[in-house]
Coordinates of C-alpha atoms in Angstrom, one line a residue:
Chain A
M257 CA -12.0 26.9 32.6
S258 CA -11.6 23.3 33.7
E259 CA -11.9 22.1 30.1
E260 CA -8.9 24.1 29.1
L261 CA -6.7 22.8 31.9
F262 CA -7.8 19.2 31.5
P263 CA -9.2 18.7 28.1
E264 CA -11.3 15.6 27.7
P265 CA -9.2 12.8 26.2
E266 CA -10.2 12.4 22.6
W267 CA -10.7 8.7 22.9
L268 CA -13.8 9.3 24.9
S269 CA -15.5 10.9 22.0
E270 CA -13.8 9.3 19.0
E271 CA -15.6 6.4 17.4
V272 CA -14.0 3.1 18.0
K273 CA -12.7 1.7 14.8
T274 CA -10.8 -1.5 13.9
G275 CA -8.3 0.3 11.6
T276 CA -7.1 -3.1 10.6
T277 CA -5.5 -5.6 8.4
I278 CA -7.6 -8.6 7.5
I279 CA -6.9 -11.3 4.9
A280 CA -8.5 -14.6 3.8
V281 CA -6.9 -17.0 1.3
T282 CA -8.0 -20.3 -0.2
F283 CA -5.7 -23.3 -0.4
D284 CA -6.1 -26.7 -1.8
G285 CA -8.7 -28.1 0.7
G286 CA -9.7 -25.1 2.7
V287 CA -9.1 -21.5 3.7
V288 CA -6.8 -19.5 6.0
L289 CA -8.0 -16.3 7.6
G290 CA -5.8 -13.8 9.3
S291 CA -6.1 -10.5 11.2
D292 CA -4.1 -8.1 13.4
S293 CA -5.4 -7.3 16.9
R294 CA -5.4 -3.5 17.3
V295 CA -8.6 -1.5 18.0
S296 CA -8.1 2.3 18.0
A297 CA -10.3 5.2 19.2
G298 CA -8.6 8.2 17.6
E299 CA -4.9 8.0 18.6
S300 CA -5.5 5.6 21.4
V301 CA -5.3 1.9 21.2
V302 CA -8.2 0.7 23.3
N303 CA -7.7 -3.0 22.8
R304 CA -4.4 -4.5 21.7
V305 CA -5.4 -8.1 21.7
M306 CA -8.8 -8.2 20.0
N307 CA -9.6 -11.2 17.9
K308 CA -11.2 -9.9 14.7
L309 CA -11.9 -13.4 13.3
S310 CA -15.4 -14.2 14.4
P311 CA -17.1 -17.6 13.9
L312 CA -20.4 -17.6 12.0
H313 CA -20.6 -21.4 12.2
D314 CA -18.4 -24.4 12.8
K315 CA -16.5 -24.1 9.5
I316 CA -17.4 -20.6 8.5
Y317 CA -15.6 -17.5 9.9
C318 CA -15.7 -13.8 9.1
A319 CA -13.0 -11.2 9.4
L320 CA -14.1 -7.8 10.8
S321 CA -12.9 -4.3 9.7
G322 CA -14.1 -0.8 9.9
S323 CA -16.3 0.4 12.8
A324 CA -16.0 -2.2 15.6
A325 CA -19.6 -1.9 16.7
D326 CA -21.0 -2.2 13.3
A327 CA -18.9 -5.2 12.3
Q328 CA -19.5 -7.1 15.6
T329 CA -23.2 -6.5 15.3
I330 CA -23.4 -7.8 11.8
A331 CA -21.4 -10.9 12.7
E332 CA -23.7 -11.7 15.7
M333 CA -26.8 -11.2 13.6
V334 CA -25.6 -13.5 10.9
N335 CA -24.4 -16.1 13.4
Y336 CA -27.9 -16.3 14.8
Q337 CA -29.5 -16.4 11.3
L338 CA -27.2 -19.2 10.2
D339 CA -27.9 -21.2 13.4
V340 CA -31.6 -21.1 12.6
H341 CA -31.0 -21.8 8.9
S342 CA -28.8 -24.8 9.6
I343 CA -31.4 -26.3 11.9
E344 CA -34.1 -25.8 9.3
V345 CA -32.2 -27.5 6.5
E346 CA -30.7 -30.1 8.9
A347 CA -27.2 -29.7 7.4
D348 CA -24.1 -27.5 7.7
P349 CA -24.7 -24.2 5.9
L350 CA -22.9 -23.3 2.7
V351 CA -20.3 -20.5 2.9
C352 CA -22.2 -18.8 0.1
S353 CA -25.3 -18.6 2.3
A354 CA -23.3 -17.0 5.1
A355 CA -21.8 -14.5 2.7
T356 CA -25.2 -13.7 1.3
L357 CA -26.7 -13.1 4.8
V358 CA -23.8 -10.7 5.5
K359 CA -24.2 -9.0 2.1
N360 CA -27.9 -8.5 2.7
I361 CA -27.3 -6.6 5.9
S362 CA -24.4 -4.6 4.5
Y363 CA -26.4 -3.6 1.4
K364 CA -29.7 -2.8 3.1
Y365 CA -28.1 -0.5 5.7
K366 CA -25.2 0.7 3.6
E367 CA -25.8 4.4 4.4
E368 CA -25.7 3.7 8.2
L369 CA -23.0 1.1 8.5
S370 CA -19.3 1.4 7.9
A371 CA -18.0 -2.1 8.2
H372 CA -16.4 -4.5 5.8
L373 CA -16.5 -8.2 6.5
I374 CA -14.7 -10.9 4.6
V375 CA -16.5 -14.3 4.9
A376 CA -14.5 -17.5 4.4
G377 CA -15.0 -21.2 5.2
W378 CA -15.3 -24.7 4.0
D379 CA -18.4 -26.6 2.8
K380 CA -19.0 -30.0 1.2
K381 CA -20.3 -28.5 -2.0
K382 CA -17.5 -26.2 -3.1
G383 CA -14.7 -26.7 -0.7
G384 CA -12.7 -23.7 0.6
Q385 CA -14.2 -20.3 -0.5
V386 CA -13.6 -16.6 0.2
Y387 CA -16.2 -14.0 -0.3
A388 CA -15.7 -10.2 -0.1
T389 CA -18.8 -8.1 0.9
L390 CA -17.5 -4.5 0.7
S391 CA -20.3 -2.0 0.8
G392 CA -22.9 -4.6 0.0
L393 CA -21.5 -6.3 -3.0
L394 CA -20.9 -10.0 -3.0
T395 CA -18.0 -11.5 -4.9
R396 CA -16.1 -14.8 -4.6
Q397 CA -12.3 -14.5 -4.9
P398 CA -9.3 -16.7 -4.6
F399 CA -8.2 -14.4 -1.8
A400 CA -9.3 -11.1 -0.2
I401 CA -7.7 -8.4 1.8
G402 CA -9.3 -5.6 3.7
G403 CA -8.9 -2.8 6.3
S404 CA -6.6 0.2 6.3
G405 CA -3.4 -1.9 6.4
S406 CA -4.4 -3.8 3.3
F407 CA -3.4 -0.9 1.0
Y408 CA 0.3 -1.5 1.8
I409 CA 0.2 -5.2 0.9
N410 CA -1.7 -5.0 -2.4
G411 CA 1.6 -5.3 -4.4
F412 CA 2.9 -8.1 -2.1
V413 CA -0.3 -10.3 -2.4
D414 CA -0.5 -9.7 -6.2
A415 CA 3.0 -10.8 -6.7
E416 CA 3.2 -13.7 -4.2
F417 CA -0.2 -15.4 -4.4
R418 CA -0.4 -18.7 -6.3
K419 CA -3.4 -21.0 -6.7
N420 CA -3.4 -24.4 -5.0
M421 CA -0.8 -23.7 -2.3
T422 CA -0.5 -26.2 0.5
K423 CA -1.9 -25.5 3.9
R424 CA 1.5 -24.7 5.3
E425 CA 2.4 -22.3 2.5
C426 CA -0.9 -20.6 2.8
Q427 CA -0.5 -20.0 6.6
E428 CA 3.0 -18.6 5.9
F429 CA 1.7 -16.3 3.2
V430 CA -1.0 -15.0 5.5
V431 CA 1.4 -14.4 8.4
N432 CA 3.9 -12.6 6.1
A433 CA 1.2 -10.4 4.6
L434 CA -0.1 -9.4 8.1
T435 CA 3.4 -8.7 9.4
L436 CA 4.2 -6.5 6.4
A437 CA 1.0 -4.6 6.8
M438 CA 1.3 -4.2 10.6
G439 CA 4.8 -2.8 9.9
R440 CA 3.6 0.0 7.8
D441 CA 0.1 0.8 9.0
G442 CA -0.2 2.8 12.2
S443 CA -3.7 1.5 12.8
S444 CA -2.8 -2.2 12.6
G445 CA -0.6 -4.0 15.1
G446 CA -0.3 -6.2 18.1
V447 CA -0.5 -10.0 17.5
A448 CA -1.6 -12.0 14.5
Y449 CA -4.6 -14.3 14.8
V450 CA -4.8 -17.1 12.2
V451 CA -7.7 -19.5 11.7
T452 CA -7.3 -22.5 9.3
I453 CA -10.6 -24.1 8.1
D454 CA -10.7 -27.4 6.3
K455 CA -13.0 -30.4 6.2
D456 CA -11.9 -31.4 9.7
G457 CA -12.9 -28.2 11.3
A458 CA -11.4 -24.8 12.3
E459 CA -8.1 -24.4 14.1
E460 CA -7.4 -21.0 15.8
K461 CA -3.8 -19.8 16.4
C462 CA -2.3 -16.7 17.9
I463 CA 1.2 -15.6 16.9
L464 CA 2.8 -13.1 19.3
G465 CA 4.8 -10.1 18.2
N466 CA 8.2 -11.5 18.8
E467 CA 7.4 -14.7 16.9
L468 CA 6.4 -12.8 13.7
P469 CA 8.8 -13.0 10.7
K470 CA 11.3 -10.2 10.4
F471 CA 12.0 -8.2 7.2
F472 CA 15.1 -6.3 6.1
D473 CA 14.5 -3.1 8.0
E474 CA 14.5 -4.8 11.4
Chain B
I90 CA -4.4 15.8 -6.0
V91 CA -7.8 17.3 -6.9
S92 CA -8.6 21.0 -6.5
T93 CA -11.7 22.5 -8.0
F94 CA -11.5 26.3 -7.8
N95 CA -14.4 27.0 -10.2
N96 CA -17.0 24.4 -9.7
Y97 CA -19.1 24.6 -12.9
N98 CA -20.3 21.1 -12.2
D99 CA -21.3 19.6 -15.5
L100 CA -20.8 22.5 -17.7
Y101 CA -17.2 21.8 -18.4
P102 CA -15.2 18.5 -18.4
D103 CA -13.4 17.7 -15.2
W104 CA -10.0 18.1 -16.6
T105 CA -10.4 21.8 -17.3
Q106 CA -10.9 22.5 -13.6
T107 CA -8.3 20.3 -12.0
E108 CA -4.7 20.9 -11.3
V109 CA -2.2 18.8 -13.2
S110 CA -0.7 16.1 -11.0
T111 CA 1.9 13.5 -11.3
G112 CA -0.1 11.0 -9.2
T113 CA 2.7 8.6 -9.5
S114 CA 4.8 5.6 -8.6
I115 CA 8.5 6.3 -8.2
M116 CA 11.3 4.3 -6.8
A117 CA 15.1 4.3 -6.2
V118 CA 17.4 1.5 -5.0
E119 CA 21.1 1.7 -4.0
F120 CA 23.5 -1.1 -5.1
E121 CA 27.2 -1.6 -5.0
G122 CA 28.5 0.9 -7.5
G123 CA 25.5 3.1 -8.2
V124 CA 21.7 3.5 -8.1
V125 CA 18.7 2.3 -10.1
I126 CA 15.8 4.7 -10.4
G127 CA 12.4 4.1 -11.9
A128 CA 9.1 5.8 -12.5
D129 CA 5.7 5.3 -14.3
S130 CA 4.8 7.7 -17.1
R131 CA 1.3 9.0 -16.3
T132 CA 0.3 12.7 -15.7
T133 CA -3.3 13.3 -14.9
T134 CA -5.6 16.4 -14.8
G135 CA -8.5 14.9 -12.8
A136 CA -9.7 11.9 -14.8
Y137 CA -7.9 12.9 -18.0
I138 CA -4.4 11.6 -18.7
A139 CA -2.7 14.7 -19.9
N140 CA 0.6 12.9 -20.8
R141 CA 0.8 9.1 -21.0
V142 CA 4.6 9.0 -21.8
T143 CA 5.9 11.5 -19.1
D144 CA 9.5 11.4 -18.1
K145 CA 9.6 11.8 -14.4
L146 CA 13.3 11.0 -14.1
T147 CA 14.8 14.4 -14.3
P148 CA 18.6 15.1 -14.6
I149 CA 19.9 17.6 -12.0
H150 CA 23.5 17.1 -12.8
E151 CA 25.6 14.6 -14.8
R152 CA 25.3 11.8 -12.3
I153 CA 22.4 13.0 -10.1
F154 CA 18.7 12.5 -11.0
C155 CA 15.5 13.2 -9.2
C156 CA 12.2 11.3 -9.4
R157 CA 9.2 13.7 -9.1
S158 CA 5.8 13.1 -7.6
G159 CA 3.0 15.5 -6.6
S160 CA 2.1 18.7 -8.5
A161 CA 3.8 18.6 -11.9
A162 CA 4.2 22.4 -11.9
D163 CA 5.8 22.6 -8.5
T164 CA 8.2 19.7 -9.0
Q165 CA 9.3 21.0 -12.4
A166 CA 9.9 24.5 -11.0
I167 CA 11.9 23.1 -8.0
A168 CA 13.9 20.8 -10.2
D169 CA 14.8 23.7 -12.5
A170 CA 15.9 25.9 -9.6
V171 CA 18.0 23.2 -8.0
T172 CA 19.6 22.3 -11.3
Y173 CA 20.7 26.0 -11.6
Q174 CA 22.0 26.1 -8.0
L175 CA 23.8 22.9 -8.3
G176 CA 25.4 23.8 -11.6
F177 CA 26.7 27.0 -10.2
H178 CA 28.0 25.3 -7.0
S179 CA 29.8 22.7 -9.1
I180 CA 31.6 25.3 -11.2
E181 CA 32.6 27.2 -8.1
L182 CA 34.0 24.0 -6.5
D183 CA 35.5 22.8 -9.8
E184 CA 34.5 19.2 -9.1
A185 CA 31.4 17.0 -9.3
P186 CA 28.8 17.9 -6.7
L187 CA 27.8 15.4 -4.0
V188 CA 24.4 13.7 -4.1
Q189 CA 23.8 14.9 -0.6
T190 CA 24.3 18.5 -1.7
A191 CA 21.6 18.1 -4.3
A192 CA 19.3 16.5 -1.8
S193 CA 20.0 19.3 0.7
L194 CA 19.1 21.9 -1.9
F195 CA 15.8 20.2 -2.6
R196 CA 15.2 19.9 1.1
D197 CA 15.8 23.6 1.7
M198 CA 13.4 24.6 -0.9
C199 CA 10.7 22.1 -0.1
Y200 CA 10.9 22.9 3.6
R201 CA 10.9 26.7 3.3
Y202 CA 7.9 26.7 1.0
R203 CA 6.2 23.8 2.5
E204 CA 2.8 25.5 2.8
E205 CA 2.7 26.5 -0.9
L206 CA 4.2 23.4 -2.4
M207 CA 3.0 19.9 -3.0
A208 CA 6.1 17.9 -4.0
G209 CA 7.5 14.5 -3.0
I210 CA 10.9 14.0 -4.5
I211 CA 13.5 11.2 -4.5
V212 CA 17.0 12.3 -5.2
A213 CA 19.4 9.6 -6.4
G214 CA 22.9 9.5 -8.0
W215 CA 26.5 8.6 -7.8
D216 CA 29.5 10.6 -6.5
P217 CA 33.1 9.7 -6.1
R218 CA 33.0 10.2 -2.3
R219 CA 30.1 8.0 -1.2
G220 CA 29.2 6.0 -4.3
G221 CA 25.5 5.3 -5.0
Q222 CA 23.1 7.1 -2.7
V223 CA 19.3 7.6 -2.5
Y224 CA 17.8 10.4 -0.5
T225 CA 14.1 10.9 0.0
V226 CA 12.5 14.4 0.4
P227 CA 8.8 13.8 1.0
V228 CA 5.9 16.3 1.3
G229 CA 6.7 18.6 4.3
G230 CA 10.4 18.9 3.5
M231 CA 12.3 16.3 5.6
M232 CA 15.3 14.6 4.1
T233 CA 16.7 11.2 4.8
R234 CA 19.0 8.7 3.2
Q235 CA 17.5 5.2 2.6
P236 CA 18.9 2.1 0.7
V237 CA 15.5 1.8 -1.1
S238 CA 12.8 4.4 -1.3
V239 CA 9.4 4.5 -2.9
G240 CA 7.1 7.5 -3.5
G241 CA 4.0 8.8 -5.1
S242 CA 0.4 7.7 -4.8
G243 CA 1.1 4.2 -6.1
S244 CA 3.8 3.6 -3.5
S245 CA 1.3 2.8 -0.7
Y246 CA 0.4 -0.5 -2.5
I247 CA 4.0 -1.7 -2.8
Y248 CA 5.4 -1.1 0.7
G249 CA 4.7 -4.7 1.6
Y250 CA 6.3 -6.0 -1.6
V251 CA 9.4 -3.8 -1.2
D252 CA 9.8 -4.7 2.5
S253 CA 9.7 -8.4 1.8
N254 CA 11.7 -8.5 -1.4
Y255 CA 14.5 -6.1 -0.8
R256 CA 17.9 -7.5 0.2
A257 CA 21.1 -5.6 0.8
G258 CA 23.9 -6.3 -1.7
M259 CA 21.8 -6.9 -4.8
S260 CA 23.5 -6.7 -8.2
K261 CA 22.6 -4.1 -10.8
E262 CA 20.5 -6.6 -12.8
E263 CA 18.6 -7.7 -9.7
C264 CA 17.9 -4.1 -8.8
L265 CA 16.5 -3.4 -12.2
K266 CA 14.2 -6.4 -12.1
F267 CA 13.1 -5.6 -8.5
T268 CA 12.3 -2.0 -9.5
A269 CA 10.4 -3.0 -12.7
E270 CA 8.3 -5.5 -10.8
A271 CA 7.5 -3.2 -7.9
L272 CA 6.5 -0.4 -10.2
T273 CA 4.4 -2.8 -12.4
L274 CA 2.5 -3.9 -9.3
A275 CA 1.9 -0.3 -8.2
M276 CA 0.7 0.7 -11.7
E277 CA -1.8 -2.2 -11.7
R278 CA -3.4 -1.0 -8.5
D279 CA -3.1 2.8 -8.6
G280 CA -5.4 4.6 -11.0
S281 CA -3.1 7.6 -11.1
S282 CA -0.1 5.5 -12.2
G283 CA 0.4 3.8 -15.5
G284 CA 1.8 3.8 -19.0
V285 CA 5.4 2.6 -19.4
V286 CA 8.1 2.0 -16.8
R287 CA 11.1 4.3 -17.3
L288 CA 14.4 3.1 -15.6
A289 CA 17.8 4.6 -15.3
V290 CA 21.1 3.2 -13.9
I291 CA 23.5 5.8 -12.5
S292 CA 27.1 4.8 -11.8
E293 CA 30.7 5.8 -12.2
Q294 CA 30.4 5.0 -15.9
G295 CA 27.5 7.4 -16.4
V296 CA 23.8 7.1 -17.0
E297 CA 22.0 4.3 -18.9
R298 CA 18.3 4.8 -19.6
Q299 CA 15.7 2.3 -20.6
V300 CA 12.0 2.0 -21.2
I301 CA 9.8 -1.0 -20.6
L302 CA 6.6 -0.8 -22.7
G303 CA 3.2 -2.0 -21.5
N304 CA 3.2 -5.4 -23.2
Q305 CA 6.8 -6.1 -22.0
L306 CA 6.0 -5.5 -18.3
P307 CA 6.4 -8.5 -15.9
K308 CA 3.2 -10.5 -15.4
F309 CA 1.9 -11.8 -12.1
S310 CA -0.6 -14.6 -11.7
T311 CA -3.5 -12.7 -10.4
V312 CA -2.9 -9.4 -12.3

């Protein structure tokens, strides 16, 4: 009887997902990663300021999407494995190594996990790199997009991406793409987190809702 | 859309058991003096492309067209019914029908039979009272006027592109280029859209149709 009068809110039983928009783009000398900040459980937004760009090492970050728990766990495990690896080799790890560690976990447990991580960073050997690790594949790309919001910006990134952009242009491109996706995807929103990685290190920035660019329908 | 009524698994090819769908990319843009409409040309039955040169831009009246997406059978039947109703109405009135009237007729049918139908339609045209207009009647049967509207399965991929590149007050040529580029991007990403891009300009002067073949489509750096 009490269940009918006060039904249990669905967010208590719904899985927490980062229905998301994530993007990583290479520019001449590094990479820029971007994400929105919304975490939803069913129809509820359970965190509106979550930073989905997780550091794996000083100059290697990953962007999380899919199931929040799965994605965070993978990122933490790889962070630990990379720390051990970089101590063993006495050097900064390669982005390719980080991506391979993520891919190994994603592939081995692909039936149990539902998370997609984009790995991006800078290393001495190959400069700025972006790797996509969807469902356990590993592929290096000039840029990568992921999450539910990414469908809406496929056309935009196909049309607007150019190789060898400057750092400034790349950051603008990422912010524009995130804003457009957050405008159309109900599961993406909040603020935009942007991380720029080059040979000097990683710089994190947060762009609030009212500072985001406006497009014709606003 | 995929519906398998008789699941013979591997006995028969997939396309004998799946409904014909215009999994599609369609688009319409208003400009000063008229509208530009565009569509891809692919009709699929499951994985088989039943028609690779489909014309999804269907005339409803002299200066009113509709772009069809969803079930090919449903949208053709609705378009035929509305064409009849609008023709009759126009004769009674003894003047050119309004685009809004055509859109309302589509909306009435799509809403009344919403449970049975699978149709997403964009109605666009020119009339002397309000000039160029675009009305969208998506699945479910609502109707709303928009300066630019996209529809079909391929449309999801170009919302970002359309939101960022549309400006009010574009000329006819700019609208044609904008539509062709947006549809090309959608066709590249959506497996159910492809073929050629069909465009039409509707204005006071009448209707001008054109086709852009595969090798003449605009090219993008990563595509």
